[in-house]
mmCIF file of C-alpha atoms in Angstrom:
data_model
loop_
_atom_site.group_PDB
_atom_site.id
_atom_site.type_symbol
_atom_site.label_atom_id
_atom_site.label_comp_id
_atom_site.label_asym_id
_atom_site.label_seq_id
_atom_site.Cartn_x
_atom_site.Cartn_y
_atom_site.Cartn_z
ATOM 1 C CA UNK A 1 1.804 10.780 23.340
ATOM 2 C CA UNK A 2 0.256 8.804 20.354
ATOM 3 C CA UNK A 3 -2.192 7.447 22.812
ATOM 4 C CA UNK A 4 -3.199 11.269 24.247
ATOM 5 C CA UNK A 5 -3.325 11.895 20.135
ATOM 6 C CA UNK A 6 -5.867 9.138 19.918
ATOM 7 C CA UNK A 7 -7.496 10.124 22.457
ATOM 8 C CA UNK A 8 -8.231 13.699 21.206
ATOM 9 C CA UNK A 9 -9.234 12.372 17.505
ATOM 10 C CA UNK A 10 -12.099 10.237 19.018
ATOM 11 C CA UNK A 11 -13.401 13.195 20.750
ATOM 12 C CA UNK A 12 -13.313 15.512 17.941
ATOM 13 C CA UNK A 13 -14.433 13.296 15.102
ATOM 14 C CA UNK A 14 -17.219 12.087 17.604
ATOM 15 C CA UNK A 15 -16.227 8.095 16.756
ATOM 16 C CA UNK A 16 -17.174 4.739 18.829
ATOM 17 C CA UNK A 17 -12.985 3.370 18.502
ATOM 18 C CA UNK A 18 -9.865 4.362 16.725
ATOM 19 C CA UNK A 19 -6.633 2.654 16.161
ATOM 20 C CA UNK A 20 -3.255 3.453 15.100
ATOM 21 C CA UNK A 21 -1.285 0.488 13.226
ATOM 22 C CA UNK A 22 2.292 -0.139 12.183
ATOM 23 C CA UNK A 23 3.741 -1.772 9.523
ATOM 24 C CA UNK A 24 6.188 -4.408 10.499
ATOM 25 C CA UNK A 25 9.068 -4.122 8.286
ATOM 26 C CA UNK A 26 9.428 -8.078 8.193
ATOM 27 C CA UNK A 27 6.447 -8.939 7.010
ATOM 28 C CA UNK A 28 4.738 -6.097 5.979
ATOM 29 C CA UNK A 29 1.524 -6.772 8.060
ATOM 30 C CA UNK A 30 -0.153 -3.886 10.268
ATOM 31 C CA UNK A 31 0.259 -4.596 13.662
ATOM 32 C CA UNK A 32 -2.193 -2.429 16.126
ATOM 33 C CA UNK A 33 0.126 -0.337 18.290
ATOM 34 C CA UNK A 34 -2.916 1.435 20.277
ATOM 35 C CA UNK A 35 -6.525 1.142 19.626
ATOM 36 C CA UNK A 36 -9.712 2.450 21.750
ATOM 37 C CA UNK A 37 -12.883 1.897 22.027
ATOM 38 C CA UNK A 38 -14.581 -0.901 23.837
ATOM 39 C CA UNK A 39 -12.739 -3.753 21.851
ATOM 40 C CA UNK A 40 -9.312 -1.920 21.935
ATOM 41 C CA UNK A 41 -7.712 -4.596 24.786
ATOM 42 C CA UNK A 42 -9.433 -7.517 22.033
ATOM 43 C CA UNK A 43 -7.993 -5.966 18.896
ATOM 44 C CA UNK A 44 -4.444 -5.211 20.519
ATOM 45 C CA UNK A 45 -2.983 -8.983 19.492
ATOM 46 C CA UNK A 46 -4.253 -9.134 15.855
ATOM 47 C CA UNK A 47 -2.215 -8.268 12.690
ATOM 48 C CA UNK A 48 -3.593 -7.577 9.622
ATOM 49 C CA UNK A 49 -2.160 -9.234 6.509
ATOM 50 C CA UNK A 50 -0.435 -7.302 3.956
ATOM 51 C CA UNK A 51 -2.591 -5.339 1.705
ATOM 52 C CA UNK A 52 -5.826 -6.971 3.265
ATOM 53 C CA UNK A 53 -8.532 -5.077 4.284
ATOM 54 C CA UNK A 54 -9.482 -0.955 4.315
ATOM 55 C CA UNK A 55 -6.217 -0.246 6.457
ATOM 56 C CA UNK A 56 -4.166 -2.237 4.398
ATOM 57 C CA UNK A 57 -5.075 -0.497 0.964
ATOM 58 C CA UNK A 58 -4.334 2.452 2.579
ATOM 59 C CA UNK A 59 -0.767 0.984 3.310
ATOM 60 C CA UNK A 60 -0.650 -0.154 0.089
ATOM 61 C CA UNK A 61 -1.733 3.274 -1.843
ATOM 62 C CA UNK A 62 -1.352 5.931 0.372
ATOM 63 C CA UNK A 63 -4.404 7.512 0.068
ATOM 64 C CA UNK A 64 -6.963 7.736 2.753
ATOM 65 C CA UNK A 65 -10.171 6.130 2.289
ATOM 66 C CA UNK A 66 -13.908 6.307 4.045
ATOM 67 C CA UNK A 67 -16.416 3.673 3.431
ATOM 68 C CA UNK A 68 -19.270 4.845 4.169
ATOM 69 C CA UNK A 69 -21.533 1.570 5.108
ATOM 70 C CA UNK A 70 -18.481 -1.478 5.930
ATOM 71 C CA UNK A 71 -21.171 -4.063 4.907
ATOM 72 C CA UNK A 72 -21.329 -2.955 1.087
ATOM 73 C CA UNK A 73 -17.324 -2.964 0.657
ATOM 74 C CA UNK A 74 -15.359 -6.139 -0.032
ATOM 75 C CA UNK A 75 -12.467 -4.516 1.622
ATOM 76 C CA UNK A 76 -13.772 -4.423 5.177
ATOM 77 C CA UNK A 77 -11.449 -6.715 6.830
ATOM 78 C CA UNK A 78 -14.337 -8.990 8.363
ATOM 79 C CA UNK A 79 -12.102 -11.507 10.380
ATOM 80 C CA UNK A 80 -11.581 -8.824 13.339
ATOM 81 C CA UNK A 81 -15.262 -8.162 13.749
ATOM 82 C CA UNK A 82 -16.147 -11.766 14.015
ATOM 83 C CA UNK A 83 -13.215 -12.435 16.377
ATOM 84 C CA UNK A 84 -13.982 -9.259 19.033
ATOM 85 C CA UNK A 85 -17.801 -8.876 18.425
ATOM 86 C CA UNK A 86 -17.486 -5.129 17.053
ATOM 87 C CA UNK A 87 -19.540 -4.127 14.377
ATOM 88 C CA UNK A 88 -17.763 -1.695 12.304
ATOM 89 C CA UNK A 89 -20.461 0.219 10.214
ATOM 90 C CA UNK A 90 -18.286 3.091 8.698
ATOM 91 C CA UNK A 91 -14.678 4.194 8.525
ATOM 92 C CA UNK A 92 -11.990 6.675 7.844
ATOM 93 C CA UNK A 93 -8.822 5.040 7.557
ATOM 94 C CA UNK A 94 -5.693 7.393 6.651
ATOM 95 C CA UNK A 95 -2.145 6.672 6.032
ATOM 96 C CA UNK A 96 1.154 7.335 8.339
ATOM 97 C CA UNK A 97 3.686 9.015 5.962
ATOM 98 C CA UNK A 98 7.449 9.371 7.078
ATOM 99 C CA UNK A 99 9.802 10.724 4.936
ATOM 100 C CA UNK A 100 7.762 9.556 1.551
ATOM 101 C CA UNK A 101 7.177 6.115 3.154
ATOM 102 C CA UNK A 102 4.265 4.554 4.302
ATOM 103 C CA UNK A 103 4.553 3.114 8.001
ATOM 104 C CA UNK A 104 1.262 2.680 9.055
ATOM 105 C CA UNK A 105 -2.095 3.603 8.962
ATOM 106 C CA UNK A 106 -4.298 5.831 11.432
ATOM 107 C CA UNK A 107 -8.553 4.936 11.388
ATOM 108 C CA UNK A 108 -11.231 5.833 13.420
ATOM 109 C CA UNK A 109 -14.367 4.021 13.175
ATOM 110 C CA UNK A 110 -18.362 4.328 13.403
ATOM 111 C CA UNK A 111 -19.152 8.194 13.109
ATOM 112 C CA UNK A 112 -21.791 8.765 16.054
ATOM 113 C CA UNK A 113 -23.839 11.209 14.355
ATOM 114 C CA UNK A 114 -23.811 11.680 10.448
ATOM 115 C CA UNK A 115 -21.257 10.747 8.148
ATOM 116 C CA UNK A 116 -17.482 11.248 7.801
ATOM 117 C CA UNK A 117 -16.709 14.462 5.708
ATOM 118 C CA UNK A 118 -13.876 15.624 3.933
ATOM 119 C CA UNK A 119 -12.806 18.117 7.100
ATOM 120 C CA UNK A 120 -12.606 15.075 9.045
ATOM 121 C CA UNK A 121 -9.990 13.519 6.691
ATOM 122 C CA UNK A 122 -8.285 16.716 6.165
ATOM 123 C CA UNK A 123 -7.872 16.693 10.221
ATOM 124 C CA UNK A 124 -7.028 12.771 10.661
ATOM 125 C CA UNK A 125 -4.551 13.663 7.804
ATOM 126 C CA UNK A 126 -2.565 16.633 9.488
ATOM 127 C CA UNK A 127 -2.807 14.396 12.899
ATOM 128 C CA UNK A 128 -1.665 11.594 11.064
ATOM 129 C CA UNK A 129 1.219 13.562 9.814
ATOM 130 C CA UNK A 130 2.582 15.059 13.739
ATOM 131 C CA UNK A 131 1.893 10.859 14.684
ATOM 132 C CA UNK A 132 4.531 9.739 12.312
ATOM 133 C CA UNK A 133 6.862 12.335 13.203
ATOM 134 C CA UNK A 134 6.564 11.380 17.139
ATOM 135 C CA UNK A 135 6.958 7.736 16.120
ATOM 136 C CA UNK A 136 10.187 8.744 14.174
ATOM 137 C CA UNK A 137 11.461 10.806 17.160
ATOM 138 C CA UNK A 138 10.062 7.409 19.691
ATOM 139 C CA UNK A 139 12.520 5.461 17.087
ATOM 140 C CA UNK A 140 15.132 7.592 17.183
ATOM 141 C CA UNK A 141 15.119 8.401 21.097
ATOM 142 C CA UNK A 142 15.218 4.835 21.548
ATOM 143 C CA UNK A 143 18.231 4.096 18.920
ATOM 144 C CA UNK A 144 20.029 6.993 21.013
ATOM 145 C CA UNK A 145 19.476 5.107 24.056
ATOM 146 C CA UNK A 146 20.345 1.558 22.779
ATOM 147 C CA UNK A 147 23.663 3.456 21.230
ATOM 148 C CA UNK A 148 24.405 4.926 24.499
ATOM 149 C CA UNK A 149 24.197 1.478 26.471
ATOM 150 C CA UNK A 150 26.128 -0.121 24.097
ATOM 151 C CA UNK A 151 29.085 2.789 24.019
ATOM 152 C CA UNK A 152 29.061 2.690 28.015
ATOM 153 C CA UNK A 153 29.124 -1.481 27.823
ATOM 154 C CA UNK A 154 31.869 -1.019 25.566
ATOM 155 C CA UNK A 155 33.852 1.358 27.996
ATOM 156 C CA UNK A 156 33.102 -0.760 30.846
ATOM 157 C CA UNK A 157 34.713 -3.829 29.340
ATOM 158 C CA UNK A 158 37.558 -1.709 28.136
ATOM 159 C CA UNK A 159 37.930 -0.463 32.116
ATOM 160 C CA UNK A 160 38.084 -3.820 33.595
ATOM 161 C CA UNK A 161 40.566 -5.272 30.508
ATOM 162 C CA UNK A 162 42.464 -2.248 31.548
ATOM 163 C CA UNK A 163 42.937 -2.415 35.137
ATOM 164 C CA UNK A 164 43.428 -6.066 34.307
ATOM 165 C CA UNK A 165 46.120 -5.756 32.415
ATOM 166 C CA UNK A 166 47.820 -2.906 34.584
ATOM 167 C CA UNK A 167 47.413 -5.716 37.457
ATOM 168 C CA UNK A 168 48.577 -8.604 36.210
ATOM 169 C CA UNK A 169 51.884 -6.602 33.869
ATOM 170 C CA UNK A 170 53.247 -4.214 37.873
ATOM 171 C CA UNK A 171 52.440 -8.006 39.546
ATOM 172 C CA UNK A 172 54.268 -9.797 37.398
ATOM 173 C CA UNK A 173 57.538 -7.727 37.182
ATOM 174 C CA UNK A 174 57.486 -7.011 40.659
ATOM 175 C CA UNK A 175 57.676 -10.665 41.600
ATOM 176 C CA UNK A 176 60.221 -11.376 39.087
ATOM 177 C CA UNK A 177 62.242 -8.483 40.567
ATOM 178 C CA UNK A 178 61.812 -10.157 44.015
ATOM 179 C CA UNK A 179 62.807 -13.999 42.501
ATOM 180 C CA UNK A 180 65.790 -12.120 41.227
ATOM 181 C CA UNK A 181 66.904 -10.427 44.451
ATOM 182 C CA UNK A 182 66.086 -13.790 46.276
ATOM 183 C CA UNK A 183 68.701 -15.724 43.897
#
């Protein structure tokens, strides 16, 4: 679904790559879930430190940011263009709000004609805000399922312990009962 989403904000907001990030609750570094573009299979095993860089300010704050020309802001995280040959020249970076926390960030990069306006961050906003519910439901669908497998483990171990125990108790007695009619 969130890749479909993705999908559909490139094509709207007329971008070269976008790229939806998590924040991983251990360490508090944003971890690319999906990106696109023509980097997005080179970008998919970096992390991005805590608070480093445009996406993680916007972890940090909240508030969505564009940068207008990447070269002119200290932010810009430079480390991943280097690494994947991508030149990032601008960016909208907004965050991933769940229930008044912060769990990620959503950015699209490199505006193909003009610049980045505010009805462009007003849309990545209201997308950004059906992502994070979809990647509460994802979490919660799979808890559900985990729970499940876990009751019906439970109930399977509790069957065999069961017929065990009816086995071996009837087994027993009867050939007790059978040593004491043989005596």
């Amino acid at each position: 679904v969130l890749t479909n989403v993705m999908e559909q904000v490139e094509e709207m907001l007329a971008v070269e790559a976008g790229s939806l990030l998590l924040t991983d609750p251990a360490t508090g570094d944003l971890v690319f879930q999906i990106a696109l573009g023509e980097k997005a299979a080179e970008v998919k095993p970096f992390r991005v430190p805590k608070g480093q860089g445009i996406a993680g300010q916007v972890a940090q704050t909240g508030q969505p940011i564009v940068v207008e020309d990447v070269g002119m802001d200290r932010r810009h995280f430079k480390v991943l263009d280097e690494k994947t040959q991508f030149q990032t020249r601008n960016i909208l970076c907004v965050p991933l709000i769940l229930h008044d926390q912060i769990v990620g960030v959503l950015q699209v990069l490199n505006k193909k004609a003009g610049k980045f306006t505010q009805s462009d961050v007003d849309l990545l906003n209201s997308i950004a805000s059906y992502a994070a519910i979809a990647i509460e439901n994802a979490r919660l669908y799979q808890s559900l399922e985990e729970e499940h497998n876990r009751t019906i483990e439970a109930e399977l171990e509790a069957r065999n312990n069961l017929a065990r125990d009816l086995h071996d108790g009837p087994t027993q007695l009867v050939a007790a009962i059978l040593m004491n009619l043989d005596f």
